[in-house]
Amino acid sequence: MSFAVQLQSNFSAELPYEEFLERAIAFTLCTIPACVFLFVNCTMLFTLRSKAMFCVTCRYILLFNLLFADTVHLVLCQVLFLLSACGIRLTYPVCGTLTILANFTNVAAPLTLMVMSLERYVAVCFALRHATIVTIRNTRLAVAAVWTICSLHDTLRVILVLDFPFEDLESLQMNDVCSDLTMWLGSRSKTYDNAFTGLLFVSAAAVIILSYTGVIIAARSASTGKASALKARKTLMLHLVQLCLILSATIYSPMLLALRKIVTHVVFSRLHRFLYVLMILFPRCLSSLIYGLRDQAIRPLLLGHLCCRLKRKTAAVSG
């Protein structure tokens, strides 16, 4: 059955009018924030490429990498959410491709936060050597290392999934909606994913906390600028909060699985939408808000681009 035919059957007379109306409202309430966040993120990415200064400054290169990963992940998560909310069941290869890509970009965010934290640590604690340590070449190597780790992680996940005896299945059509949980096709996949997620969280948290501690110690010395150290401490604390919010998405699928067993279908659907906005959409919009509005160099350009585009859209509609 094709996507269009299956989508039409899901919203045909099989669904009561009240349930159809509730789904339509839910799609609107969940899709509008996603579109707004995507618009802001894309404008932020455009802003970071609008000036040569942003392209040759290491921390802006890292910020662009973080925003790019967040934006792509947001798009993939929104696609998976709409498929799940519509009750559309994919084949294992299609679902596997979507979840692998979503996981690929999800891992890039905490790894980039680790590199950004180290960059702030060097900027405060080794201010005189910052220009020689944090170079464009080293920053690009760090970005390449981030995506290499993501690639190796996803390669291992693919190998574990392919180890599943698909030939024993009657059909490659999935019996459930596509999600990261449904692609845990064996105990080894689940064990590996849990172990990697735990290692990633501990490693990223350790790097950020140690960087924060180092900045605090450096701030007490007479040779370190108090204003610079205070700003770095606030940035590192925001990194830690952002890391916790991003990795909270790892308990999103297990939480839904547990809720499905203890609540009614109607309650589960509403909780599903609420948790999606809270744990998937919201953390992915923080990068633009945290760095775009706090940074004195980015803020006027970002607001200018946002206002200009909004005015153009309003003029186009009125015209």
mmCIF file of C-alpha atoms in Angstrom:
data_model
loop_
_atom_site.group_PDB
_atom_site.id
_atom_site.type_symbol
_atom_site.label_atom_id
_atom_site.label_comp_id
_atom_site.label_asym_id
_atom_site.label_seq_id
_atom_site.Cartn_x
_atom_site.Cartn_y
_atom_site.Cartn_z
ATOM 1 C CA MET A 1 0.000 0.000 0.000
ATOM 2 C CA SER A 2 1.402 3.388 -0.986
ATOM 3 C CA PHE A 3 1.963 6.229 1.458
ATOM 4 C CA ALA A 4 -0.928 8.302 0.071
ATOM 5 C CA VAL A 5 -3.401 5.417 0.128
ATOM 6 C CA GLN A 6 -2.395 4.422 3.648
ATOM 7 C CA LEU A 7 -2.619 8.014 4.876
ATOM 8 C CA GLN A 8 -6.082 8.336 3.362
ATOM 9 C CA SER A 9 -7.248 5.122 5.001
ATOM 10 C CA ASN A 10 -6.059 6.354 8.381
ATOM 11 C CA PHE A 11 -8.247 9.422 8.109
ATOM 12 C CA SER A 12 -11.237 7.783 6.462
ATOM 13 C CA ALA A 13 -14.485 6.664 8.010
ATOM 14 C CA GLU A 14 -12.561 4.188 10.196
ATOM 15 C CA LEU A 15 -11.822 7.101 12.541
ATOM 16 C CA PRO A 16 -14.624 8.761 14.473
ATOM 17 C CA TYR A 17 -15.074 12.441 13.706
ATOM 18 C CA GLU A 18 -13.992 13.491 17.232
ATOM 19 C CA GLU A 19 -10.759 11.524 16.978
ATOM 20 C CA PHE A 20 -10.088 12.862 13.503
ATOM 21 C CA LEU A 21 -10.615 16.424 14.740
ATOM 22 C CA GLU A 22 -8.343 15.869 17.732
ATOM 23 C CA ARG A 23 -5.599 14.489 15.505
ATOM 24 C CA ALA A 24 -5.918 17.419 13.118
ATOM 25 C CA ILE A 25 -5.606 19.905 16.000
ATOM 26 C CA ALA A 26 -2.688 17.953 17.436
ATOM 27 C CA PHE A 27 -0.853 17.967 14.113
ATOM 28 C CA THR A 28 -1.305 21.717 13.901
ATOM 29 C CA LEU A 29 -0.149 22.375 17.472
ATOM 30 C CA CYS A 30 2.935 20.168 17.067
ATOM 31 C CA THR A 31 3.836 21.152 13.519
ATOM 32 C CA ILE A 32 3.608 24.924 13.983
ATOM 33 C CA PRO A 33 6.279 25.048 16.756
ATOM 34 C CA ALA A 34 8.497 22.752 14.663
ATOM 35 C CA CYS A 35 8.161 25.070 11.660
ATOM 36 C CA VAL A 36 8.883 28.128 13.815
ATOM 37 C CA PHE A 37 11.993 26.505 15.306
ATOM 38 C CA LEU A 38 13.157 25.407 11.862
ATOM 39 C CA PHE A 39 12.656 28.929 10.535
ATOM 40 C CA VAL A 40 14.698 30.427 13.384
ATOM 41 C CA ASN A 41 17.431 27.792 13.073
ATOM 42 C CA CYS A 42 17.711 28.230 9.307
ATOM 43 C CA THR A 43 17.869 32.016 9.736
ATOM 44 C CA MET A 44 20.606 31.525 12.338
ATOM 45 C CA LEU A 45 22.553 29.277 9.956
ATOM 46 C CA PHE A 46 22.183 31.895 7.225
ATOM 47 C CA THR A 47 23.379 34.579 9.658
ATOM 48 C CA LEU A 48 26.495 32.570 10.489
ATOM 49 C CA ARG A 49 27.342 32.466 6.787
ATOM 50 C CA SER A 50 26.450 36.086 6.065
ATOM 51 C CA LYS A 51 29.738 37.534 7.314
ATOM 52 C CA ALA A 52 33.309 36.432 6.697
ATOM 53 C CA MET A 53 34.111 36.971 10.386
ATOM 54 C CA PHE A 54 31.798 34.120 11.399
ATOM 55 C CA CYS A 55 33.381 31.767 8.857
ATOM 56 C CA VAL A 56 36.926 32.265 10.171
ATOM 57 C CA THR A 57 36.197 32.397 13.926
ATOM 58 C CA CYS A 58 36.538 29.013 15.611
ATOM 59 C CA ARG A 59 33.675 29.271 18.085
ATOM 60 C CA TYR A 60 31.277 30.344 15.323
ATOM 61 C CA ILE A 61 32.373 27.401 13.187
ATOM 62 C CA LEU A 62 31.544 25.089 16.093
ATOM 63 C CA LEU A 63 28.232 26.863 16.637
ATOM 64 C CA PHE A 64 27.326 26.406 12.966
ATOM 65 C CA ASN A 65 28.089 22.693 13.272
ATOM 66 C CA LEU A 66 25.875 22.420 16.369
ATOM 67 C CA LEU A 67 22.997 24.294 14.729
ATOM 68 C CA PHE A 68 23.274 22.248 11.542
ATOM 69 C CA ALA A 69 23.049 18.980 13.513
ATOM 70 C CA ASP A 70 20.089 20.297 15.547
ATOM 71 C CA THR A 71 18.228 21.471 12.443
ATOM 72 C CA VAL A 72 18.619 18.213 10.509
ATOM 73 C CA HIS A 73 17.682 16.219 13.615
ATOM 74 C CA LEU A 74 14.578 18.355 14.095
ATOM 75 C CA VAL A 75 13.447 17.707 10.513
ATOM 76 C CA LEU A 76 13.919 13.938 10.847
ATOM 77 C CA CYS A 77 12.165 13.813 14.233
ATOM 78 C CA GLN A 78 9.215 15.770 12.855
ATOM 79 C CA VAL A 79 8.891 13.319 9.958
ATOM 80 C CA LEU A 80 8.989 10.344 12.345
ATOM 81 C CA PHE A 81 6.472 11.997 14.665
ATOM 82 C CA LEU A 82 3.981 12.695 11.874
ATOM 83 C CA LEU A 83 4.313 9.133 10.582
ATOM 84 C CA SER A 84 3.755 7.802 14.096
ATOM 85 C CA ALA A 85 0.813 10.109 14.802
ATOM 86 C CA CYS A 86 -0.811 9.082 11.510
ATOM 87 C CA GLY A 87 -0.332 5.425 12.397
ATOM 88 C CA ILE A 88 1.613 4.800 9.182
ATOM 89 C CA ARG A 89 3.691 1.624 9.279
ATOM 90 C CA LEU A 90 6.850 1.563 7.213
ATOM 91 C CA THR A 91 9.104 -1.266 6.109
ATOM 92 C CA TYR A 92 12.148 -2.118 8.199
ATOM 93 C CA PRO A 93 14.674 -0.731 5.653
ATOM 94 C CA VAL A 94 12.890 2.641 5.394
ATOM 95 C CA CYS A 95 12.407 2.944 9.149
ATOM 96 C CA GLY A 96 15.994 1.877 9.766
ATOM 97 C CA THR A 97 17.298 4.558 7.404
ATOM 98 C CA LEU A 98 15.275 7.309 9.091
ATOM 99 C CA THR A 99 16.212 6.290 12.642
ATOM 100 C CA ILE A 100 19.887 5.850 11.716
ATOM 101 C CA LEU A 101 20.001 9.374 10.248
ATOM 102 C CA ALA A 102 18.171 10.823 13.275
ATOM 103 C CA ASN A 103 20.573 9.095 15.659
ATOM 104 C CA PHE A 104 23.520 10.280 13.559
ATOM 105 C CA THR A 105 22.641 13.949 14.044
ATOM 106 C CA ASN A 106 21.555 13.411 17.656
ATOM 107 C CA VAL A 107 25.013 12.173 18.687
ATOM 108 C CA ALA A 108 26.738 15.109 16.948
ATOM 109 C CA ALA A 109 25.162 17.686 19.290
ATOM 110 C CA PRO A 110 26.650 16.523 22.655
ATOM 111 C CA LEU A 111 30.020 15.856 21.017
ATOM 112 C CA THR A 112 30.063 19.393 19.616
ATOM 113 C CA LEU A 113 29.132 20.765 23.042
ATOM 114 C CA MET A 114 32.178 18.980 24.452
ATOM 115 C CA VAL A 115 34.442 20.673 21.910
ATOM 116 C CA MET A 116 32.812 24.059 22.529
ATOM 117 C CA SER A 117 33.362 23.666 26.282
ATOM 118 C CA LEU A 118 37.043 22.868 25.759
ATOM 119 C CA GLU A 119 37.361 25.918 23.519
ATOM 120 C CA ARG A 120 35.953 28.174 26.270
ATOM 121 C CA TYR A 121 38.271 26.534 28.827
ATOM 122 C CA VAL A 122 41.319 27.252 26.665
ATOM 123 C CA ALA A 123 40.115 30.823 26.022
ATOM 124 C CA VAL A 124 40.070 31.571 29.777
ATOM 125 C CA CYS A 125 42.774 29.369 31.258
ATOM 126 C CA PHE A 126 45.282 29.659 28.393
ATOM 127 C CA ALA A 127 44.338 33.054 27.037
ATOM 128 C CA LEU A 128 47.843 33.836 25.749
ATOM 129 C CA ARG A 129 48.049 30.535 23.844
ATOM 130 C CA HIS A 130 44.417 30.452 22.700
ATOM 131 C CA ALA A 131 45.202 31.708 19.196
ATOM 132 C CA THR A 132 47.853 29.025 18.671
ATOM 133 C CA ILE A 133 45.822 26.152 20.168
ATOM 134 C CA VAL A 134 42.356 26.930 18.807
ATOM 135 C CA THR A 135 43.157 27.430 15.139
ATOM 136 C CA ILE A 136 40.915 27.076 12.088
ATOM 137 C CA ARG A 137 42.736 23.872 11.160
ATOM 138 C CA ASN A 138 42.338 22.341 14.625
ATOM 139 C CA THR A 139 38.681 23.365 14.739
ATOM 140 C CA ARG A 140 37.979 21.708 11.396
ATOM 141 C CA LEU A 141 39.788 18.587 12.581
ATOM 142 C CA ALA A 142 37.600 18.579 15.714
ATOM 143 C CA VAL A 143 34.448 18.906 13.599
ATOM 144 C CA ALA A 144 35.649 16.080 11.354
ATOM 145 C CA ALA A 145 36.323 13.948 14.446
ATOM 146 C CA VAL A 146 32.779 14.594 15.705
ATOM 147 C CA TRP A 147 31.191 13.379 12.478
ATOM 148 C CA THR A 148 33.609 10.442 12.270
ATOM 149 C CA ILE A 149 32.535 9.237 15.715
ATOM 150 C CA CYS A 150 28.891 9.612 14.658
ATOM 151 C CA SER A 151 29.588 7.585 11.524
ATOM 152 C CA LEU A 152 31.338 4.797 13.439
ATOM 153 C CA HIS A 153 28.497 4.665 15.960
ATOM 154 C CA ASP A 154 25.863 4.373 13.254
ATOM 155 C CA THR A 155 27.929 1.789 11.381
ATOM 156 C CA LEU A 156 27.961 -0.417 14.473
ATOM 157 C CA ARG A 157 24.198 0.038 14.878
ATOM 158 C CA VAL A 158 23.640 -0.997 11.262
ATOM 159 C CA ILE A 159 25.803 -4.099 11.731
ATOM 160 C CA LEU A 160 23.827 -5.095 14.830
ATOM 161 C CA VAL A 161 20.514 -4.544 13.037
ATOM 162 C CA LEU A 162 21.612 -6.536 9.966
ATOM 163 C CA ASP A 163 22.530 -9.403 12.271
ATOM 164 C CA PHE A 164 18.793 -9.874 12.927
ATOM 165 C CA PRO A 165 17.293 -12.867 11.007
ATOM 166 C CA PHE A 166 15.012 -10.904 8.659
ATOM 167 C CA GLU A 167 14.536 -14.014 6.517
ATOM 168 C CA ASP A 168 12.436 -15.516 9.318
ATOM 169 C CA LEU A 169 9.887 -12.703 9.033
ATOM 170 C CA GLU A 170 6.827 -13.170 6.873
ATOM 171 C CA SER A 171 7.189 -9.628 5.562
ATOM 172 C CA LEU A 172 9.491 -6.640 5.939
ATOM 173 C CA GLN A 173 6.419 -4.561 6.742
ATOM 174 C CA MET A 174 6.590 -3.405 10.375
ATOM 175 C CA ASN A 175 3.818 -4.316 12.811
ATOM 176 C CA ASP A 176 4.283 -1.077 14.753
ATOM 177 C CA VAL A 177 4.990 2.557 13.935
ATOM 178 C CA CYS A 178 8.575 3.538 13.209
ATOM 179 C CA SER A 179 10.682 4.646 16.174
ATOM 180 C CA ASP A 180 14.104 4.096 17.628
ATOM 181 C CA LEU A 181 12.646 1.475 19.975
ATOM 182 C CA THR A 182 11.184 -0.640 17.196
ATOM 183 C CA MET A 183 14.604 -0.870 15.565
ATOM 184 C CA TRP A 184 16.081 -2.560 18.641
ATOM 185 C CA LEU A 185 15.751 -5.901 16.901
ATOM 186 C CA GLY A 186 17.821 -7.819 19.391
ATOM 187 C CA SER A 187 19.192 -7.683 22.896
ATOM 188 C CA ARG A 188 22.623 -6.654 21.629
ATOM 189 C CA SER A 189 21.211 -3.592 19.856
ATOM 190 C CA LYS A 190 19.495 -2.434 23.028
ATOM 191 C CA THR A 191 22.549 -3.149 25.203
ATOM 192 C CA TYR A 192 24.884 -1.328 22.829
ATOM 193 C CA ASP A 193 22.606 1.714 22.517
ATOM 194 C CA ASN A 194 22.185 2.016 26.290
ATOM 195 C CA ALA A 195 25.921 1.604 26.896
ATOM 196 C CA PHE A 196 26.855 4.180 24.243
ATOM 197 C CA THR A 197 24.297 6.684 25.500
ATOM 198 C CA GLY A 198 25.546 6.308 29.077
ATOM 199 C CA LEU A 199 29.176 6.684 27.999
ATOM 200 C CA LEU A 200 28.340 9.733 25.876
ATOM 201 C CA PHE A 201 26.461 11.447 28.717
ATOM 202 C CA VAL A 202 29.159 10.734 31.319
ATOM 203 C CA SER A 203 31.962 11.842 28.985
ATOM 204 C CA ALA A 204 30.246 15.056 27.882
ATOM 205 C CA ALA A 205 29.162 15.941 31.426
ATOM 206 C CA ALA A 206 32.682 15.273 32.753
ATOM 207 C CA VAL A 207 34.287 17.499 30.110
ATOM 208 C CA ILE A 208 31.856 20.364 30.745
ATOM 209 C CA ILE A 209 32.072 20.117 34.556
ATOM 210 C CA LEU A 210 35.886 19.923 34.508
ATOM 211 C CA SER A 211 36.019 22.898 32.138
ATOM 212 C CA TYR A 212 33.676 24.813 34.446
ATOM 213 C CA THR A 213 35.832 23.950 37.461
ATOM 214 C CA GLY A 214 38.970 25.040 35.631
ATOM 215 C CA VAL A 215 37.384 28.371 34.715
ATOM 216 C CA ILE A 216 36.349 28.957 38.358
ATOM 217 C CA ILE A 217 39.897 28.284 39.553
ATOM 218 C CA ALA A 218 41.353 30.531 36.864
ATOM 219 C CA ALA A 219 38.889 33.302 37.755
ATOM 220 C CA ARG A 220 40.392 33.521 41.242
ATOM 221 C CA SER A 221 43.852 34.258 39.890
ATOM 222 C CA ALA A 222 44.915 37.845 39.346
ATOM 223 C CA SER A 223 46.099 37.117 35.798
ATOM 224 C CA THR A 224 42.647 36.205 34.485
ATOM 225 C CA GLY A 225 40.068 38.744 33.406
ATOM 226 C CA LYS A 226 37.087 38.540 35.757
ATOM 227 C CA ALA A 227 34.554 39.553 33.112
ATOM 228 C CA SER A 228 35.831 36.999 30.608
ATOM 229 C CA ALA A 229 35.847 34.235 33.219
ATOM 230 C CA LEU A 230 32.332 35.071 34.402
ATOM 231 C CA LYS A 231 31.012 35.001 30.844
ATOM 232 C CA ALA A 232 32.732 31.662 30.220
ATOM 233 C CA ARG A 233 31.230 30.205 33.422
ATOM 234 C CA LYS A 234 27.726 31.188 32.316
ATOM 235 C CA THR A 235 28.325 29.718 28.861
ATOM 236 C CA LEU A 236 29.594 26.424 30.288
ATOM 237 C CA MET A 237 26.626 26.192 32.645
ATOM 238 C CA LEU A 238 24.315 26.688 29.668
ATOM 239 C CA HIS A 239 26.253 23.945 27.853
ATOM 240 C CA LEU A 240 25.547 21.579 30.747
ATOM 241 C CA VAL A 241 21.830 22.428 30.836
ATOM 242 C CA GLN A 242 21.621 22.025 27.073
ATOM 243 C CA LEU A 243 23.419 18.674 27.265
ATOM 244 C CA CYS A 244 20.941 17.369 29.847
ATOM 245 C CA LEU A 245 17.994 18.489 27.726
ATOM 246 C CA ILE A 246 19.411 16.960 24.548
ATOM 247 C CA LEU A 247 20.193 13.630 26.186
ATOM 248 C CA SER A 248 16.802 13.601 27.910
ATOM 249 C CA ALA A 249 15.518 12.636 24.468
ATOM 250 C CA THR A 250 17.136 9.237 25.000
ATOM 251 C CA ILE A 251 14.436 8.343 27.551
ATOM 252 C CA TYR A 252 11.658 9.595 25.252
ATOM 253 C CA SER A 253 10.996 6.259 23.526
ATOM 254 C CA PRO A 254 11.290 4.072 26.663
ATOM 255 C CA MET A 255 8.950 6.468 28.477
ATOM 256 C CA LEU A 256 6.367 6.188 25.707
ATOM 257 C CA LEU A 257 6.662 2.402 25.814
ATOM 258 C CA ALA A 258 5.985 2.384 29.549
ATOM 259 C CA LEU A 259 3.104 4.872 29.287
ATOM 260 C CA ARG A 260 1.419 2.834 26.565
ATOM 261 C CA LYS A 261 1.038 -0.046 29.030
ATOM 262 C CA ILE A 262 -0.531 1.929 31.879
ATOM 263 C CA VAL A 263 -2.754 4.608 30.306
ATOM 264 C CA THR A 264 -5.635 4.613 27.842
ATOM 265 C CA HIS A 265 -5.126 5.254 24.138
ATOM 266 C CA VAL A 266 -6.557 8.774 24.318
ATOM 267 C CA VAL A 267 -4.370 9.768 27.275
ATOM 268 C CA PHE A 268 -1.330 8.187 25.630
ATOM 269 C CA SER A 269 -1.868 10.170 22.425
ATOM 270 C CA ARG A 270 -2.023 13.444 24.348
ATOM 271 C CA LEU A 271 1.034 12.596 26.451
ATOM 272 C CA HIS A 272 2.859 11.571 23.290
ATOM 273 C CA ARG A 273 2.362 15.000 21.749
ATOM 274 C CA PHE A 274 3.224 16.865 24.957
ATOM 275 C CA LEU A 275 6.431 14.892 25.550
ATOM 276 C CA TYR A 276 7.420 15.308 21.908
ATOM 277 C CA VAL A 277 7.285 19.102 22.148
ATOM 278 C CA LEU A 278 8.985 19.137 25.571
ATOM 279 C CA MET A 279 11.764 16.577 24.997
ATOM 280 C CA ILE A 280 12.378 16.661 21.240
ATOM 281 C CA LEU A 281 11.399 20.067 19.842
ATOM 282 C CA PHE A 282 12.282 22.356 22.745
ATOM 283 C CA PRO A 283 15.928 21.254 23.285
ATOM 284 C CA ARG A 284 16.655 21.685 19.580
ATOM 285 C CA CYS A 285 15.646 25.335 19.553
ATOM 286 C CA LEU A 286 17.870 26.292 22.489
ATOM 287 C CA SER A 287 21.049 26.742 20.461
ATOM 288 C CA SER A 288 19.619 29.632 18.466
ATOM 289 C CA LEU A 289 18.109 31.239 21.567
ATOM 290 C CA ILE A 290 21.159 30.770 23.803
ATOM 291 C CA TYR A 291 23.878 31.818 21.372
ATOM 292 C CA GLY A 292 21.936 33.979 18.938
ATOM 293 C CA LEU A 293 20.482 36.312 21.565
ATOM 294 C CA ARG A 294 23.450 36.324 23.981
ATOM 295 C CA ASP A 295 26.171 36.997 21.426
ATOM 296 C CA GLN A 296 26.561 40.698 20.759
ATOM 297 C CA ALA A 297 27.928 40.081 17.265
ATOM 298 C CA ILE A 298 25.141 37.724 16.171
ATOM 299 C CA ARG A 299 22.091 39.253 17.871
ATOM 300 C CA PRO A 300 21.591 42.382 15.718
ATOM 301 C CA LEU A 301 22.132 40.428 12.502
ATOM 302 C CA LEU A 302 19.822 37.593 13.567
ATOM 303 C CA LEU A 303 17.039 39.939 14.631
ATOM 304 C CA GLY A 304 17.526 41.946 11.457
ATOM 305 C CA HIS A 305 17.217 38.872 9.238
ATOM 306 C CA LEU A 306 14.195 37.593 11.151
ATOM 307 C CA CYS A 307 12.389 40.935 11.035
ATOM 308 C CA CYS A 308 13.269 41.489 7.382
ATOM 309 C CA ARG A 309 11.917 38.091 6.347
ATOM 310 C CA LEU A 310 8.775 38.539 8.403
ATOM 311 C CA LYS A 311 8.172 41.955 6.805
ATOM 312 C CA ARG A 312 8.680 40.476 3.353
ATOM 313 C CA LYS A 313 6.195 37.694 4.054
ATOM 314 C CA THR A 314 3.663 40.200 5.422
ATOM 315 C CA ALA A 315 4.098 42.425 2.384
ATOM 316 C CA ALA A 316 3.720 39.458 0.024
ATOM 317 C CA VAL A 317 0.512 38.359 1.755
ATOM 318 C CA SER A 318 -0.972 41.881 1.797
ATOM 319 C CA GLY A 319 0.050 42.452 -1.785
#
